[in-house]
Coordinates of C-alpha atoms and ligand atoms in Angstrom, one line a residue:
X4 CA -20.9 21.2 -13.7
X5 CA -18.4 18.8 -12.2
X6 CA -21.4 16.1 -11.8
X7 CA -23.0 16.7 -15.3
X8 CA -19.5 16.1 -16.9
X9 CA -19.2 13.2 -15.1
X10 CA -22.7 11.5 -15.9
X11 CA -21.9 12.2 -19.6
X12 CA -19.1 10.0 -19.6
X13 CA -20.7 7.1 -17.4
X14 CA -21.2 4.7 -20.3
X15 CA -18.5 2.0 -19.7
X16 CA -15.3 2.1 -22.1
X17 CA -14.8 -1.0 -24.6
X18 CA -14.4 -3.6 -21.8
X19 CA -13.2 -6.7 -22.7
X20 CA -14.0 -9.7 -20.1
X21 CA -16.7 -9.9 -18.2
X22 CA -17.3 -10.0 -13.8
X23 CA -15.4 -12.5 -12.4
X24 CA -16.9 -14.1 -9.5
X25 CA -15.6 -13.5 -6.3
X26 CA -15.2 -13.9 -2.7
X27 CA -14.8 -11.3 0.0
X28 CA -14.4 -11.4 3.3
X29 CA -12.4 -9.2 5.6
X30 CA -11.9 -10.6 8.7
X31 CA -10.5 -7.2 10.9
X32 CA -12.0 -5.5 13.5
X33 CA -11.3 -1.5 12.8
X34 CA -11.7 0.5 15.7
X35 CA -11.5 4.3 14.6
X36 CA -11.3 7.5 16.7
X37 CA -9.7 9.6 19.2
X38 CA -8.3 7.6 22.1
X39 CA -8.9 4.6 20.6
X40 CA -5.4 3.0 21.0
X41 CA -5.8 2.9 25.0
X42 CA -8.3 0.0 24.1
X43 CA -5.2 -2.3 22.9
X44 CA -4.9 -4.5 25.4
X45 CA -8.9 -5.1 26.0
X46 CA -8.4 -6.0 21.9
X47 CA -5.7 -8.1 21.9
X48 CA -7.5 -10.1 25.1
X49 CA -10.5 -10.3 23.4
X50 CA -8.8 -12.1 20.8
X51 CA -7.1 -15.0 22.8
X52 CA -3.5 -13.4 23.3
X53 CA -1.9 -13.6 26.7
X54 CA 1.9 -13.0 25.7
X55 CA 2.8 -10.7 23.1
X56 CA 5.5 -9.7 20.5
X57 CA 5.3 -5.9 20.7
X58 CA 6.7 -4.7 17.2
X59 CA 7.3 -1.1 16.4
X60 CA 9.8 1.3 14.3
X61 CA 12.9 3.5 14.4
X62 CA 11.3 5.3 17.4
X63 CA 8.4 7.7 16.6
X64 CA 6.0 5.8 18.6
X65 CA 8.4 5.7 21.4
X66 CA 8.8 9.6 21.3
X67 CA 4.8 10.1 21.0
X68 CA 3.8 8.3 24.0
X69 CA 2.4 5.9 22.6
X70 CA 4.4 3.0 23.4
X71 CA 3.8 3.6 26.8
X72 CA 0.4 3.9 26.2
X73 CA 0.0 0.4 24.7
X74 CA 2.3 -1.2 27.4
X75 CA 0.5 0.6 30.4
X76 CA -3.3 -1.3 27.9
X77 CA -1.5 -4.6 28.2
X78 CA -0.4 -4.4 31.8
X79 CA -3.9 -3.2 32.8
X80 CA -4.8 -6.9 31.4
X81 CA -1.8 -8.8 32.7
X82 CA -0.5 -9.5 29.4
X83 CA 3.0 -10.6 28.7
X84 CA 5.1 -8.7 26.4
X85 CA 8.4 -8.4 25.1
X86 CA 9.6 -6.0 22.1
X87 CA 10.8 -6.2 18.7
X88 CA 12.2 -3.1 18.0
X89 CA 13.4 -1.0 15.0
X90 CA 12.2 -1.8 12.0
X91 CA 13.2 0.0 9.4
X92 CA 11.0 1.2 6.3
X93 CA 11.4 -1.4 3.4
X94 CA 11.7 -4.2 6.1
X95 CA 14.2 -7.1 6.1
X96 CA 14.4 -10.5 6.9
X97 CA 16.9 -10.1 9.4
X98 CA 14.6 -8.4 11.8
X99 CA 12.2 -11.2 10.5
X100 CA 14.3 -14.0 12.4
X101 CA 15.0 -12.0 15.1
X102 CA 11.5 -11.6 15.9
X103 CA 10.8 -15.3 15.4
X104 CA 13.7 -16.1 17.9
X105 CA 11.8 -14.0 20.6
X106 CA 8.7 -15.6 19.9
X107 CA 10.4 -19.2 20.7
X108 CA 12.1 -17.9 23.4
X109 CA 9.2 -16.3 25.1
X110 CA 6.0 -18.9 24.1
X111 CA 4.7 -15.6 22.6
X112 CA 0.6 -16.5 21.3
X113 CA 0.2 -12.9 20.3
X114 CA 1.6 -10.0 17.4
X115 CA 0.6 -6.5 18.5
X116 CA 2.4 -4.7 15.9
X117 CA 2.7 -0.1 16.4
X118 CA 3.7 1.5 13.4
X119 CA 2.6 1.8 9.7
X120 CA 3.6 -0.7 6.8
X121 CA 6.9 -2.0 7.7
X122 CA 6.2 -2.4 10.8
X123 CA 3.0 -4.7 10.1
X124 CA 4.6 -7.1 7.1
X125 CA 7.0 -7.4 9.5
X126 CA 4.7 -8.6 12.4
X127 CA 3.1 -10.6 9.6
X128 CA 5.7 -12.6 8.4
X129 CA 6.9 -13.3 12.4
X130 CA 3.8 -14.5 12.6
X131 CA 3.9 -17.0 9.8
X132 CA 7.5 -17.9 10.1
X133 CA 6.8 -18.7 14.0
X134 CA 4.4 -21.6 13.2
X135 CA 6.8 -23.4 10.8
X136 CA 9.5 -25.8 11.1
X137 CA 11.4 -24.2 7.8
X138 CA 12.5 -21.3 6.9
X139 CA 10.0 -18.4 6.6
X140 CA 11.0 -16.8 3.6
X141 CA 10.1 -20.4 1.8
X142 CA 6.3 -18.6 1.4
X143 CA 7.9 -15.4 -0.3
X144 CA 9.4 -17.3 -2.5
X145 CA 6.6 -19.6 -3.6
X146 CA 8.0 -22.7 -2.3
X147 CA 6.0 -23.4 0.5
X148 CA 2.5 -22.8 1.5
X149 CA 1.8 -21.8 5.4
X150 CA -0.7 -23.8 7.0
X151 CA -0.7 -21.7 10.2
X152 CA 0.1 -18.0 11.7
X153 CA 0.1 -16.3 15.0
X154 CA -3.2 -13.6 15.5
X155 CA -1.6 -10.4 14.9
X156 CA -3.3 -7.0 15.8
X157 CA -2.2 -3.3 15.0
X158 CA -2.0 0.1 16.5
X159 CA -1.9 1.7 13.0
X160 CA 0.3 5.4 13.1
X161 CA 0.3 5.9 9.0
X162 CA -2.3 5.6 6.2
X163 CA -0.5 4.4 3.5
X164 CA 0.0 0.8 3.0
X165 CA -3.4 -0.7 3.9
X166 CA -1.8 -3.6 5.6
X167 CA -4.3 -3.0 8.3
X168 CA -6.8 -4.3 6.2
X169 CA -4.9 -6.6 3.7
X170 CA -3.7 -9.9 3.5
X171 CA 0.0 -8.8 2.4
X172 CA 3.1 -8.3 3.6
X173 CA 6.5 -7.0 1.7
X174 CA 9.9 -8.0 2.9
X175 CA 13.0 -7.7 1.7
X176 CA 15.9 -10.4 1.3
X177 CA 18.4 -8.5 2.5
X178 CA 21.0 -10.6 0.0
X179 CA 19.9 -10.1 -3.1
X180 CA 17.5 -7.1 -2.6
X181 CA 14.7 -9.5 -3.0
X182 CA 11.6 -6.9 -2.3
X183 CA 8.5 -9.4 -2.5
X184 CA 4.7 -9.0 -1.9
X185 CA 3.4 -12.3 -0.4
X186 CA -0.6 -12.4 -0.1
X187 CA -1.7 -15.0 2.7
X188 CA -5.3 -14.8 4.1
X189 CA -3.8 -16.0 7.5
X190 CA -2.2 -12.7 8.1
X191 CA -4.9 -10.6 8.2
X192 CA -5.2 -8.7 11.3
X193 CA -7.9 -9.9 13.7
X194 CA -7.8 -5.9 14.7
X195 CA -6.7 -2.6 13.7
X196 CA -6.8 0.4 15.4
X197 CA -7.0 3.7 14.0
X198 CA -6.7 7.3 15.7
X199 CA -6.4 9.7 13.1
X200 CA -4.5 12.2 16.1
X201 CA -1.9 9.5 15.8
X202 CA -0.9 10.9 12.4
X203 CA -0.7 14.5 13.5
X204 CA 3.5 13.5 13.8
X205 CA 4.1 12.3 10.6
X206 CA 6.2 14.6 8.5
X207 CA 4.8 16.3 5.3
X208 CA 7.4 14.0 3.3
X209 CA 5.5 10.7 5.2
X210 CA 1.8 11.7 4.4
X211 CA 2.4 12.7 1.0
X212 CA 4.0 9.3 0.3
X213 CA 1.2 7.4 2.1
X214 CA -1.3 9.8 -0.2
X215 CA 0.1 8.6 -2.9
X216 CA 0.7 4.8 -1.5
X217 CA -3.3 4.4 -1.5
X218 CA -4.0 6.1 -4.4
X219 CA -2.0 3.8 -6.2
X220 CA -3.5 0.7 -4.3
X221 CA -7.0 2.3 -6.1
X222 CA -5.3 2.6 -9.4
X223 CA -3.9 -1.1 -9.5
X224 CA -7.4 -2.5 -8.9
X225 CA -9.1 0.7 -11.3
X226 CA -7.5 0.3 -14.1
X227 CA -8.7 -3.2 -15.3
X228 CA -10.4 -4.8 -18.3
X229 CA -13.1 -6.1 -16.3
X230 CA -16.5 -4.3 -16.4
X231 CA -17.2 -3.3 -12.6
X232 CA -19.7 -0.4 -12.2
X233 CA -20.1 0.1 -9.4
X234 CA -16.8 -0.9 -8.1
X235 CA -15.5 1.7 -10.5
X236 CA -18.2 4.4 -9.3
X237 CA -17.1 4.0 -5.6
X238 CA -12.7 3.7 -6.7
X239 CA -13.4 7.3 -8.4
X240 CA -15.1 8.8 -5.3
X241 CA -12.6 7.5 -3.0
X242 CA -10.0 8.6 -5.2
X243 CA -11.5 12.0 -5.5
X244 CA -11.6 12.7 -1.8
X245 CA -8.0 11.6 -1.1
X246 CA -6.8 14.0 -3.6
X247 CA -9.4 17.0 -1.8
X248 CA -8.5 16.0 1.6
X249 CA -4.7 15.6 0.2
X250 CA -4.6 18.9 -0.1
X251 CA -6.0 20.4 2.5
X252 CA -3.5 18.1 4.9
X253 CA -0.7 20.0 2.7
X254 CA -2.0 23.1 3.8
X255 CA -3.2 22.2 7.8
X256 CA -1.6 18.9 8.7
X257 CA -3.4 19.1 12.4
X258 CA -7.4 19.1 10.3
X259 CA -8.7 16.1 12.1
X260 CA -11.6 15.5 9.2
X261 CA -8.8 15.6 6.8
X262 CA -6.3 13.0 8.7
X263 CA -9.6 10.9 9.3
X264 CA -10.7 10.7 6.2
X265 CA -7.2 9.9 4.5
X266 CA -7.1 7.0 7.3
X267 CA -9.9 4.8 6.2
X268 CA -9.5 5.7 2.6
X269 CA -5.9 4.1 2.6
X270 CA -7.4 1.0 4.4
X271 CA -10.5 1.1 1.8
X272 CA -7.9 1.1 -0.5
X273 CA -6.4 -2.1 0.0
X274 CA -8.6 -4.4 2.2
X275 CA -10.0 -5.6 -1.4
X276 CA -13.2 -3.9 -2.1
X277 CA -12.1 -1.8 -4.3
X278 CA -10.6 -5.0 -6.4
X279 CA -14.3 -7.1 -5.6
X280 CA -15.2 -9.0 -9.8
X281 CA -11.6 -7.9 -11.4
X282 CA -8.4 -8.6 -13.0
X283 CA -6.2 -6.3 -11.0
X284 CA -2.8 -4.9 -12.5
X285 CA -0.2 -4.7 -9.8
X286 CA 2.5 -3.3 -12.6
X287 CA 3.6 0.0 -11.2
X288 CA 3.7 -1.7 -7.7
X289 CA 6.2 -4.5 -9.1
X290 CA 8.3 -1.6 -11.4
X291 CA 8.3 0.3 -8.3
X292 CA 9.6 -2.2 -5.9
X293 CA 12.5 -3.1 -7.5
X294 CA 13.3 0.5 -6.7
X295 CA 13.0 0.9 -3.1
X296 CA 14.6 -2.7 -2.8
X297 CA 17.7 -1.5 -4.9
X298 CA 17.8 2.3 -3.4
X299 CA 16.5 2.0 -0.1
X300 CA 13.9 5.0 -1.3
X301 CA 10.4 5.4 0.4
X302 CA 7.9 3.2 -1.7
X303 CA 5.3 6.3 -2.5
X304 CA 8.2 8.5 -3.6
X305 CA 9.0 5.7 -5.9
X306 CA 5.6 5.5 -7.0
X307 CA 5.1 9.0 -7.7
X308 CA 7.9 8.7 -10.3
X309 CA 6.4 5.5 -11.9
X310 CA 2.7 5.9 -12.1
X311 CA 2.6 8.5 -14.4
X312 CA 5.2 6.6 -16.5
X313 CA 3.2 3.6 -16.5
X314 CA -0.3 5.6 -17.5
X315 CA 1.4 7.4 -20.6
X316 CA 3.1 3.9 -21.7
X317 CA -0.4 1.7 -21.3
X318 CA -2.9 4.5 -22.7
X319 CA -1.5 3.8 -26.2
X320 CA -2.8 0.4 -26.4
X321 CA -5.6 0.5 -24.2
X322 CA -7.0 4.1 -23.9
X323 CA -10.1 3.6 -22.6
X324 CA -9.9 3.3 -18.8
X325 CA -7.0 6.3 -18.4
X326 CA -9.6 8.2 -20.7
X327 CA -12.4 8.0 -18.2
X328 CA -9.8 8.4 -15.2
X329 CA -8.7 11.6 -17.1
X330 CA -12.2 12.9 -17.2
X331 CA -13.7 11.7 -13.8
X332 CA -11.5 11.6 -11.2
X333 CA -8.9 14.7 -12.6
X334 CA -12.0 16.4 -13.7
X335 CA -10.8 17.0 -17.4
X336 CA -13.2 19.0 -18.9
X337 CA -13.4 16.6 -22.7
X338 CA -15.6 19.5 -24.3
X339 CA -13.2 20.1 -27.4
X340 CA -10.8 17.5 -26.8
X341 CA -9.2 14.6 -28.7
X342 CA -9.2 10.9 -26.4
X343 CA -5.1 11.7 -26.5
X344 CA -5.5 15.3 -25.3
X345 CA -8.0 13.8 -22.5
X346 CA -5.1 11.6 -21.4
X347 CA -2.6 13.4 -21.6
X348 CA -4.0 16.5 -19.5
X349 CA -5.5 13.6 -17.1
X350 CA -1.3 12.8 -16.3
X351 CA 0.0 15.9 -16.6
X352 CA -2.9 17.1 -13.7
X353 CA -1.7 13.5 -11.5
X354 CA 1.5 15.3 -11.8
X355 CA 0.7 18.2 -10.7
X356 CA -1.1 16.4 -7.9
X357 CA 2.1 14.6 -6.7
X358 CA 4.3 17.9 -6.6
X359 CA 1.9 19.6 -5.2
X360 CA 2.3 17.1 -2.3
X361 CA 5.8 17.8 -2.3
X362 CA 7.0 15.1 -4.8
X363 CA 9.4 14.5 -7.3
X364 CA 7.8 12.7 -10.6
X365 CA 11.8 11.9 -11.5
X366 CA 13.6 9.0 -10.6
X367 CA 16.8 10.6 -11.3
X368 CA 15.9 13.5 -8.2
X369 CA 14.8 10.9 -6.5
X370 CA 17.5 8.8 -5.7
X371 CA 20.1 11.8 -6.4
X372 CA 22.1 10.1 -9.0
X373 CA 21.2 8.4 -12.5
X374 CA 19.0 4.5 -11.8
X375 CA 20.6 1.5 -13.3
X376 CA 18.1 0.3 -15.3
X377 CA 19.5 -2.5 -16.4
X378 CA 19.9 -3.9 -12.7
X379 CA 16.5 -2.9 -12.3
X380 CA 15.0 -4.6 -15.1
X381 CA 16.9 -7.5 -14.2
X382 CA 15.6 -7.6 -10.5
X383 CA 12.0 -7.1 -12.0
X384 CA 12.4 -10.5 -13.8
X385 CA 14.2 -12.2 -11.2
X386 CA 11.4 -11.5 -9.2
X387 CA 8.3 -12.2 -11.7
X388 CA 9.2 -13.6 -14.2
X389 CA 8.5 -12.2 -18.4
X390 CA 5.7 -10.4 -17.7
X391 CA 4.0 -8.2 -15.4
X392 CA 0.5 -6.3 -15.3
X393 CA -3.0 -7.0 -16.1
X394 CA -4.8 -4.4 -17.6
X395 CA -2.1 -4.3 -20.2
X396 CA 0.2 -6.6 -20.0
X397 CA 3.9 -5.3 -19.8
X398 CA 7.1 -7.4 -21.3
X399 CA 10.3 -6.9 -19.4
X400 CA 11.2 -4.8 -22.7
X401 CA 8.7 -2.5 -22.0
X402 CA 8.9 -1.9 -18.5
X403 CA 12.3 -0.6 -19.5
X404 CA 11.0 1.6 -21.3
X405 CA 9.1 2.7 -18.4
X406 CA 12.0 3.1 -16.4
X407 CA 13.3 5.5 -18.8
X408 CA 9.9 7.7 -19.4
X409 CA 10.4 7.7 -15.3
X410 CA 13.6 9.4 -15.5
Ligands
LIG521 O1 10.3 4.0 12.2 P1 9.6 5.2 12.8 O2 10.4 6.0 13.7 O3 8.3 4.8 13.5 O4 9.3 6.2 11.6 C1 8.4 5.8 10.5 C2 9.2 5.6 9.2 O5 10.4 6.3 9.2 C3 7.6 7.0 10.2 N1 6.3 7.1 11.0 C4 5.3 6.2 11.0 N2 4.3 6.7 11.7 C5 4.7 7.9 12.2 C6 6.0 8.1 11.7 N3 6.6 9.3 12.0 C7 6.0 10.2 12.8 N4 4.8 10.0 13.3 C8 4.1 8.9 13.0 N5 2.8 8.7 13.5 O6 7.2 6.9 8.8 C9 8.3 6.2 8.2 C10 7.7 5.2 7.2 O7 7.1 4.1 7.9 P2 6.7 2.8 7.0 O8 6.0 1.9 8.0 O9 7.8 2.4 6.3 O10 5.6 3.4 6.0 P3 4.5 2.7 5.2 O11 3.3 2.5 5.9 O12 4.4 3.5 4.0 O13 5.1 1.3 4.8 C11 5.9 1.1 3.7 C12 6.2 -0.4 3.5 O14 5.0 -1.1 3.2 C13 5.2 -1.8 2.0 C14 6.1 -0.9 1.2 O15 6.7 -1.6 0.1 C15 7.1 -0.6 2.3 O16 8.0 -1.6 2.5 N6 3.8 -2.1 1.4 C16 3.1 -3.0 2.0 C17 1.8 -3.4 1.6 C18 1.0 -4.4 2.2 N7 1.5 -5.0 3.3 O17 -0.2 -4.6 1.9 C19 1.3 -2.8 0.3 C20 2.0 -1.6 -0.1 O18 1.8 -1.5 -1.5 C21 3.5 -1.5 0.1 O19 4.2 -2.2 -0.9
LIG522 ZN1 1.8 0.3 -2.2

């Protein structure tokens, strides 16, 4: 029933540009599975590093074992390693110089980074900053182009971010609450390990957010005015099986096939494929940011508040790719149905999706107290200028308006 409903709808909505060409290439080795991480130091040997920056976070891989684990991998190789030690989610710059310091300090050739999002941009941008003169944050703020980064590889303990996979990294300028995304194809990892065991730890509040981290990565590179069938076909199906596998972590966090399968789908989220001959959007990633810059809140929470926002203000002008979303990933049934009723039971069902993980979809309950908008919206063009988005494009007026739908 599900599959006949979807075939129906399989003609392509009123696109308006056509393929773009592209080029993909994704460097990283992923080794996935059980046990997996007590190859580290075999990895990072393979890939020319004989003194490493260890980076991990506020101590859960400390408490697992498996800092220990990765130490004992690296002294079975008679690798060098010193630590750079808790990072924080929404990383800083501060702990971005620090790391740069040690890798001076110790002739460090190597970034072995433990830990989930912050933990890697952080690794990343040590690794750029460590192979230039200046100052690093001259790259996240568009002033300088690196020519040169340190190999970095990861021991990955949450699916969320995808920077396993991707070529970004996000740090924050303390001062200011600058929160920026810099893309550079340098710092993609030359590995990443993934056990899915290693995410047995993570609290409910930490998957969910991840859930809905990768999701979103789909969404920014789904909803787009460029024609991509079968790029679309393959977005919806992964999108499909994260919700599915969503819930059934909700209901028994230690399901192995569930935590595996939520893995790769947040690094098949974000390691480009799913983006391959489009315009991608990135909107609800920049709205968002400025929130977890500003309130220190964790960057899926923020999300689950501003996606659905963002879908209801975009599907008036340019229905057609939340209509097909509504239908064939939240399985709408259109029989009867108006294109606004469609959409409009598509985000009220996305909703449903995110509290059903545990989430808020309010701003306001999210950060305990009423947002300043205004300081938002003025952060959000600080940081990119007039306009944001691509599949519609947003005014700094309207993004307001988002804020306040997000409420
Ligand atoms: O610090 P510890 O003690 O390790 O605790 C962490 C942290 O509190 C905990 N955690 C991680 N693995 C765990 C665990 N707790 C128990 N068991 C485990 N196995 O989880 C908390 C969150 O960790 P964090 O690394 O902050 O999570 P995430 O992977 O969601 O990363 C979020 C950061 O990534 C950025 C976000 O903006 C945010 O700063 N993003 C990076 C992207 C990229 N590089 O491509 C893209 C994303 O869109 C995103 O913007
Ligand atoms: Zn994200």
């Amino acid at each position: 029933m599900r599959e006949a409903m979807r075939v129906s709808v399989c003609r392509q909505p009123k696109l308006r540009y056509i393929m773009e060409n592209f080029v993909f290439h994704s460097p990283t080795e992923f080794v996935f599975g059980r046990d997996t991480q007590k190859d580290t130091g075999k990895l990072v040997a393979k890939y020319g590093g004989k003194r490493v920056l260890l980076v991990y976070g506020g101590g859960s891989a400390e408490r697992s074992g498996l800092i220990a684990t990765v130490k004992d991998a690296l002294d079975a190789e008679g690798i060098f390693h010193t630590v750079l030690k808790d990072i924080q989610p929404n990383p800083t710059d501060d702990k971005v110089y620090e790391g740069i310091a040690l890798c001076q300090e110790h002739a460090v050739d190597f970034i072995l980074a433990v830990g989930g999002g912050s933990v890697v941009d952080t690794a990343k941008a040590v690794a750029l900053g460590s192979c230039y003169s200046g100052d690093f944050w001259d790259f996240y703020a568009g002033k300088e182009q690196p020519q040169d980064a340190l190999p970095i590889g990861v021991v990955l303990t949450i699916p969320a971010a995808g920077s396993e996979g991707s070529p970004n990294s996000v740090i924050t300028k303390r001062e200011g609450h600058h929160k920026i995304s810099y893309r550079c194809q340098l710092t993609r990892p030359k590995f990443a390990i993934e056990n899915p065991e290693l995410t047995m730890t993570l609290p409910p509040f930490q998957t969910a957010c991840g859930i809905v981290d990768m999701l979103c990565h789909i969404f920014e590179r789904y909803f787009s005015n460029t024609p991509a069938p079968l790029v679309n076909a393959y977005s919806e199906a992964i999108m499909r099986d994260i919700m599915d596998r969503g819930l059934t972590l909700r209901l028994n966090p230690d399901d192995y096939e569930a935590r595996a399968d939520i893995m790769w789908a947040g690094t098949l989220a974000h390691n480009g494929l799913c983006g391959v001959g489009k315009v991608e959007d990135w909107a609800s990633h920049r709205i968002e940011h400025e929130v977890s810059a500003i309130y220190d809140v964790a960057h899926g929470a923020g999300l689950a508040c501003i996606v659905p926002a963002w879908l209801k203000f975009v599907a008036k002008s340019n229905p057609d790719m939340v209509w097909r979303f509504a239908i064939n990933v939240m399985s709408v049934n259109p029989a009867g149905l108006s294109t606004e009723q469609i959409i409009d039971e598509g985000i009220a069902l996305l909703k449903d999706f995110y509290h059903d993980l545990g989430l808020t979809t309010s701003l306001r309950e999210l950060i305990g107290k009423e947002p300043d908008i205004d300081l938002l919206v003025k952060g959000l063009e600080g940081n990119m200028g007039k306009t944001v988005g691509g599949y519609v494009t947003l005014t700094m007026d309207d993004c307001r308006k988002i804020y306040e739908e997000a409420l």
